[in-house]
XYZ file of C-alpha atoms in Angstrom:
377
model
C 12.579 20.351 0.210
C 14.048 21.931 -2.858
C 17.351 23.563 -3.629
C 17.277 27.079 -5.066
C 21.033 27.095 -5.643
C 22.509 26.852 -9.104
C 22.699 23.142 -10.082
C 25.689 22.004 -12.076
C 25.199 21.007 -15.683
C 24.533 17.313 -16.321
C 24.950 15.735 -19.728
C 22.259 13.303 -20.837
C 19.062 12.264 -19.034
C 19.746 11.248 -15.448
C 17.354 9.340 -13.190
C 17.967 10.313 -9.588
C 16.103 8.266 -7.037
C 16.135 7.185 -3.422
C 15.352 3.479 -2.908
C 12.042 3.116 -1.122
C 12.307 1.419 2.276
C 10.296 -1.758 2.739
C 6.942 -1.186 4.378
C 7.488 -1.686 8.126
C 6.239 -5.019 9.454
C 4.166 -3.600 12.263
C 1.155 -4.732 14.243
C -1.666 -2.215 13.943
C -3.651 -1.687 17.124
C -7.261 -0.590 17.465
C -7.766 3.177 17.873
C -8.209 4.097 21.519
C -11.693 5.075 22.546
C -11.719 8.764 23.386
C -14.349 11.135 24.656
C -12.704 14.097 22.947
C -13.114 14.604 19.189
C -10.761 12.373 17.189
C -8.358 14.303 14.917
C -9.066 13.894 11.218
C -6.437 12.795 8.680
C -6.131 16.454 7.635
C -5.146 17.323 11.208
C -2.444 14.659 11.226
C -1.116 15.776 7.843
C -0.665 19.285 9.199
C 2.149 18.028 11.460
C 3.992 15.986 8.834
C 7.624 16.641 8.075
C 8.700 17.219 4.479
C 9.885 13.610 4.241
C 6.625 12.215 5.640
C 4.672 14.358 3.193
C 6.654 12.945 0.266
C 6.205 9.365 1.528
C 2.462 9.957 1.893
C 2.395 11.302 -1.673
C 4.173 8.195 -2.972
C 1.546 5.983 -1.318
C -1.259 7.974 -2.949
C 0.392 8.070 -6.394
C 0.903 4.310 -6.383
C -2.833 3.883 -5.795
C -3.828 6.062 -8.751
C -4.057 3.167 -11.183
C -1.849 4.869 -13.752
C 0.410 2.528 -15.770
C 3.506 3.615 -13.888
C 6.597 1.443 -14.153
C 8.198 3.158 -11.175
C 7.106 5.642 -8.507
C 9.917 6.988 -6.367
C 10.983 9.847 -4.170
C 13.706 11.942 -5.758
C 15.153 13.357 -2.564
C 15.180 16.723 -0.834
C 17.777 19.362 -1.642
C 19.018 19.034 -5.208
C 15.855 17.339 -6.504
C 15.930 19.673 -9.549
C 12.252 20.540 -9.244
C 10.893 17.020 -8.754
C 10.018 15.488 -5.383
C 8.219 12.353 -6.621
C 8.742 10.879 -10.090
C 6.142 8.561 -11.623
C 7.693 6.997 -14.719
C 5.673 5.494 -17.558
C 8.537 3.507 -19.118
C 11.825 1.874 -18.174
C 13.561 5.029 -19.405
C 12.625 6.671 -16.109
C 12.767 10.456 -16.221
C 14.593 10.187 -19.535
C 11.266 9.163 -21.103
C 7.585 9.951 -20.464
C 6.908 10.659 -16.799
C 4.769 12.638 -14.365
C 6.183 14.916 -11.691
C 4.532 15.315 -8.280
C 5.924 18.367 -6.495
C 5.314 18.166 -2.755
C 4.801 21.419 -0.886
C 4.056 21.144 2.829
C 3.722 24.675 4.175
C 1.821 26.004 7.172
C 0.054 28.483 4.914
C -1.807 27.863 1.675
C 0.361 27.574 -1.437
C 0.739 30.854 -3.358
C 1.945 31.705 -6.891
C 5.231 32.987 -5.462
C 5.838 29.519 -3.995
C 5.585 27.738 -7.333
C 7.428 30.095 -9.728
C 10.880 28.791 -8.649
C 9.722 25.176 -9.046
C 8.386 25.823 -12.546
C 11.663 27.473 -13.491
C 13.722 24.596 -12.088
C 11.895 21.878 -14.030
C 12.592 23.788 -17.253
C 16.239 24.122 -16.219
C 16.419 20.364 -15.610
C 15.290 19.795 -19.199
C 17.768 22.368 -20.558
C 20.650 20.720 -18.690
C 19.605 17.195 -19.670
C 18.738 16.059 -16.140
C 15.166 15.056 -16.957
C 12.841 15.108 -19.898
C 10.055 17.627 -19.377
C 7.229 15.770 -17.585
C 3.911 15.280 -19.349
C 2.206 16.298 -16.096
C 3.532 18.393 -13.221
C 1.199 18.182 -10.225
C 1.474 20.363 -7.141
C 0.617 18.363 -4.017
C -0.044 20.564 -0.992
C -2.305 20.370 2.070
C -3.927 23.568 0.845
C -3.634 25.543 -2.389
C -4.554 29.198 -2.069
C -7.412 30.625 -4.156
C -5.188 32.787 -6.365
C -2.949 29.884 -7.344
C -5.927 27.549 -7.682
C -7.494 29.890 -10.237
C -4.241 30.145 -12.187
C -3.670 26.384 -12.285
C -6.980 25.862 -14.081
C -6.193 28.653 -16.565
C -2.870 27.659 -18.209
C -2.496 30.787 -20.352
C -3.006 33.081 -17.361
C -0.580 30.958 -15.342
C 2.019 31.342 -18.087
C 1.408 35.077 -18.344
C 1.804 35.573 -14.592
C 4.969 33.493 -14.565
C 6.564 35.647 -17.257
C 5.538 38.852 -15.495
C 7.908 37.730 -12.729
C 10.483 36.143 -15.056
C 10.846 39.243 -17.229
C 11.356 41.724 -14.385
C 14.705 43.498 -14.429
C 15.468 42.293 -10.904
C 13.663 38.954 -11.121
C 14.831 36.438 -8.496
C 14.022 33.549 -10.857
C 17.250 32.090 -12.183
C 19.239 35.139 -11.091
C 22.122 32.942 -9.950
C 22.161 30.724 -13.071
C 24.533 30.824 -15.979
C 23.274 33.438 -18.453
C 23.021 30.924 -21.305
C 20.918 28.588 -19.148
C 18.536 31.393 -18.224
C 18.056 32.335 -21.869
C 17.446 28.677 -22.810
C 14.958 28.228 -19.970
C 13.034 31.319 -21.078
C 12.828 30.067 -24.667
C 11.718 26.595 -23.552
C 9.091 27.957 -21.178
C 7.620 30.235 -23.863
C 7.273 27.290 -26.254
C 5.669 25.000 -23.639
C 1.993 24.769 -22.795
C 1.509 25.479 -19.111
C -1.373 23.003 -19.098
C 1.166 20.464 -17.798
C 0.990 22.225 -14.407
C -1.963 20.981 -12.387
C -3.403 21.094 -8.843
C -4.888 18.160 -6.968
C -7.667 18.269 -4.382
C -6.694 17.065 -0.907
C -10.087 15.460 -0.323
C -9.581 13.308 -3.420
C -6.078 12.369 -2.272
C -7.381 11.217 1.115
C -10.328 9.411 -0.445
C -8.016 7.301 -2.610
C -5.374 6.901 0.092
C -8.103 5.447 2.335
C -8.329 2.470 -0.049
C -4.709 1.498 0.672
C -3.265 -0.442 3.641
C -1.133 2.626 4.418
C -4.162 4.640 5.530
C -4.861 2.540 8.611
C -1.185 2.776 9.533
C -1.102 6.565 9.275
C -4.458 7.520 10.774
C -6.768 6.148 13.508
C -9.135 4.133 11.380
C -12.272 2.035 11.705
C -11.889 -0.870 9.308
C -14.270 -1.078 6.384
C -16.868 -3.857 6.468
C -15.383 -7.256 5.760
C -16.925 -8.837 2.634
C -18.847 -12.098 2.811
C -16.712 -15.230 2.591
C -16.992 -16.865 -0.837
C -18.274 -20.421 -1.168
C -15.423 -22.890 -1.776
C -15.140 -23.827 -5.457
C -16.251 -27.259 -6.622
C -12.749 -28.152 -7.777
C -9.701 -28.079 -5.540
C -7.947 -24.697 -5.773
C -4.230 -24.448 -6.386
C -3.509 -23.244 -2.852
C -5.323 -26.217 -1.255
C -2.993 -29.056 -2.279
C -0.956 -29.412 0.926
C -3.619 -29.139 3.599
C -6.079 -31.283 1.606
C -3.485 -34.055 1.285
C -2.868 -33.884 5.030
C -6.620 -34.205 5.637
C -6.835 -37.214 3.312
C -4.035 -38.880 5.269
C -5.976 -38.484 8.530
C -9.144 -39.870 6.944
C -7.328 -42.881 5.528
C -5.676 -43.611 8.870
C -8.864 -43.248 10.909
C -11.297 -45.054 8.619
C -8.996 -47.498 6.831
C -9.629 -45.796 3.509
C -7.416 -45.129 0.492
C -8.622 -41.683 -0.569
C -6.278 -39.865 -2.950
C -8.337 -36.872 -4.130
C -10.630 -34.220 -2.733
C -13.381 -35.443 -5.041
C -13.264 -38.866 -3.394
C -13.419 -37.336 0.098
C -16.392 -35.197 -0.914
C -18.299 -38.304 -2.014
C -17.514 -40.653 0.870
C -20.139 -40.791 3.630
C -17.543 -40.836 6.415
C -15.641 -37.776 5.217
C -17.805 -35.517 3.057
C -19.286 -33.414 5.859
C -15.970 -33.002 7.644
C -13.971 -32.049 4.558
C -16.680 -29.567 3.566
C -16.370 -27.815 6.926
C -12.583 -27.713 6.691
C -12.712 -26.147 3.230
C -15.203 -23.547 4.435
C -12.843 -22.723 7.281
C -9.824 -22.547 4.969
C -11.540 -20.138 2.575
C -12.800 -18.065 5.490
C -9.205 -17.655 6.705
C -8.072 -16.947 3.155
C -10.720 -14.211 2.860
C -9.451 -12.735 6.132
C -5.890 -12.771 4.778
C -6.909 -10.969 1.580
C -8.998 -8.433 3.510
C -6.050 -7.739 5.819
C -3.657 -7.462 2.878
C -5.817 -4.735 1.364
C -6.598 -2.943 4.625
C -3.675 -3.018 7.067
C 0.116 -3.418 7.107
C 1.374 -7.021 6.683
C 2.534 -7.397 10.267
C -1.029 -6.982 11.546
C -2.291 -10.198 9.949
C 0.971 -12.050 10.605
C 0.543 -11.319 14.325
C -2.892 -13.003 14.278
C -1.481 -16.082 12.544
C 1.612 -16.312 14.750
C -0.413 -15.869 17.932
C -2.736 -18.702 16.949
C 0.264 -20.906 16.135
C 1.641 -20.313 19.626
C -1.769 -21.228 21.075
C -1.971 -24.614 19.305
C 1.598 -25.831 18.787
C 1.836 -27.448 22.251
C -1.443 -29.254 21.544
C -0.177 -30.388 18.130
C 3.029 -31.814 19.622
C 1.268 -34.135 22.098
C 1.006 -37.866 21.466
C -2.212 -39.146 19.898
C -3.392 -42.521 18.668
C -4.350 -41.088 15.288
C -3.669 -37.997 13.237
C -7.405 -37.267 13.212
C -7.358 -36.990 17.011
C -4.467 -34.532 16.756
C -6.331 -32.494 14.123
C -9.491 -32.480 16.244
C -7.608 -31.336 19.352
C -5.831 -28.544 17.475
C -9.070 -27.307 15.915
C -10.729 -27.265 19.345
C -7.817 -25.312 20.812
C -8.006 -22.834 17.937
C -11.753 -22.404 18.429
C -11.200 -21.592 22.113
C -8.304 -19.218 21.467
C -8.895 -15.497 21.931
C -6.740 -13.687 19.326
C -4.442 -10.773 20.093
C -6.222 -8.190 22.290
C -5.764 -4.743 20.781
C -5.021 -5.969 17.262
C -7.312 -4.048 14.901
C -8.317 -7.308 13.183
C -9.279 -9.042 16.436
C -12.987 -8.075 16.418
C -13.555 -9.582 12.955
C -11.711 -12.893 13.446
C -14.301 -15.679 13.732
C -14.080 -19.228 15.089
C -14.194 -20.466 11.512
C -11.278 -18.181 10.653
C -9.244 -19.611 13.519
C -9.890 -23.170 12.369
C -9.045 -22.166 8.822
C -5.791 -20.622 10.014
C -4.793 -24.076 11.238
C -5.102 -25.326 7.663
C -3.164 -22.280 6.465
C -0.422 -23.269 8.914
C -0.641 -26.865 7.667
C -0.155 -25.517 4.138
C 3.045 -23.870 5.374
C 4.139 -27.141 7.043
C 4.056 -25.489 10.450
C 1.373 -27.982 11.543
C 1.030 -31.670 10.632
C -1.585 -34.207 11.676
C -0.173 -37.681 10.940
C 3.350 -37.662 12.290
C 4.126 -41.385 12.105
C 3.106 -42.216 8.551
C 4.661 -39.549 6.344
C 2.254 -36.746 7.227
C 5.074 -34.285 7.601
C 5.942 -34.521 3.924
C 2.449 -34.770 2.460
């Protein structure tokens, strides 16, 4: 994960980063029912590769709520003592930033494991690669008791570091240019070692569990879905398209000239129907938001696409009125059983499925009045 070889001198602050790949558009399936004990997230983390450990760390850091402008992996060999950089300004690592050093070892992290990393971050500052980070956090599945005690006692940590650094045959910086080693020693002696910190794995997992990544990485039972909010009195900004399509069906069926939601809510022939459709739309919208915060994007998209496939043949049939088409599509959606195995399937209600039809109408994938301009309203 890190390179202990002598890095070449770099003039001026340099921000070295690896572009983060887009989150995979996958469909998350329900965890299989097993009689044997289910492995915990800690068990899964034990088998991570160095790269997976760094990616997991990035997901956790981005959930911290810090005002980071950028959080990025810095790469493996040649990372100059920084695995994950969390930058507080557009200056990147040339300005204020926090360093997250990822250590994924089979055994608990020891002082001997971190001395080279501490030395390398000072060398990066001496050579102008990075500014010295305001925080340098060691992220490891387990931090040994000796190192844990040192990391909460900065002066002792510094003293122990220099006991190794000052040895005649010290391995720290032995291969560096002599001038660099002298400069690193001077910088380290003038720096408070309070910048070096541990982090508790239980706290990492607790916060990571609030992200959509958690369900992707570990077998997970979804958190309880919140109650669906009551539709607002006024038409919301994301209702314009499907509401207009509903008004067109009402006007065609009843010979009306409704132009606003307010008018439909007051008319005896439409007020109950439009109220139900809005409840369904906001139920589907609540499902979308819940999925966005709980599972990878492809999981919800699969629910929506599967419902579309279930109703599109019904929507394309000939009808005397757009209202008949709408009614047939809603009935088909109500009878549709969403994707077996999809982790969202158990919480998708009939009202959600009807609301998804209006979501699809919003996206112009479904239209009710095909012969009087419905496609463009």
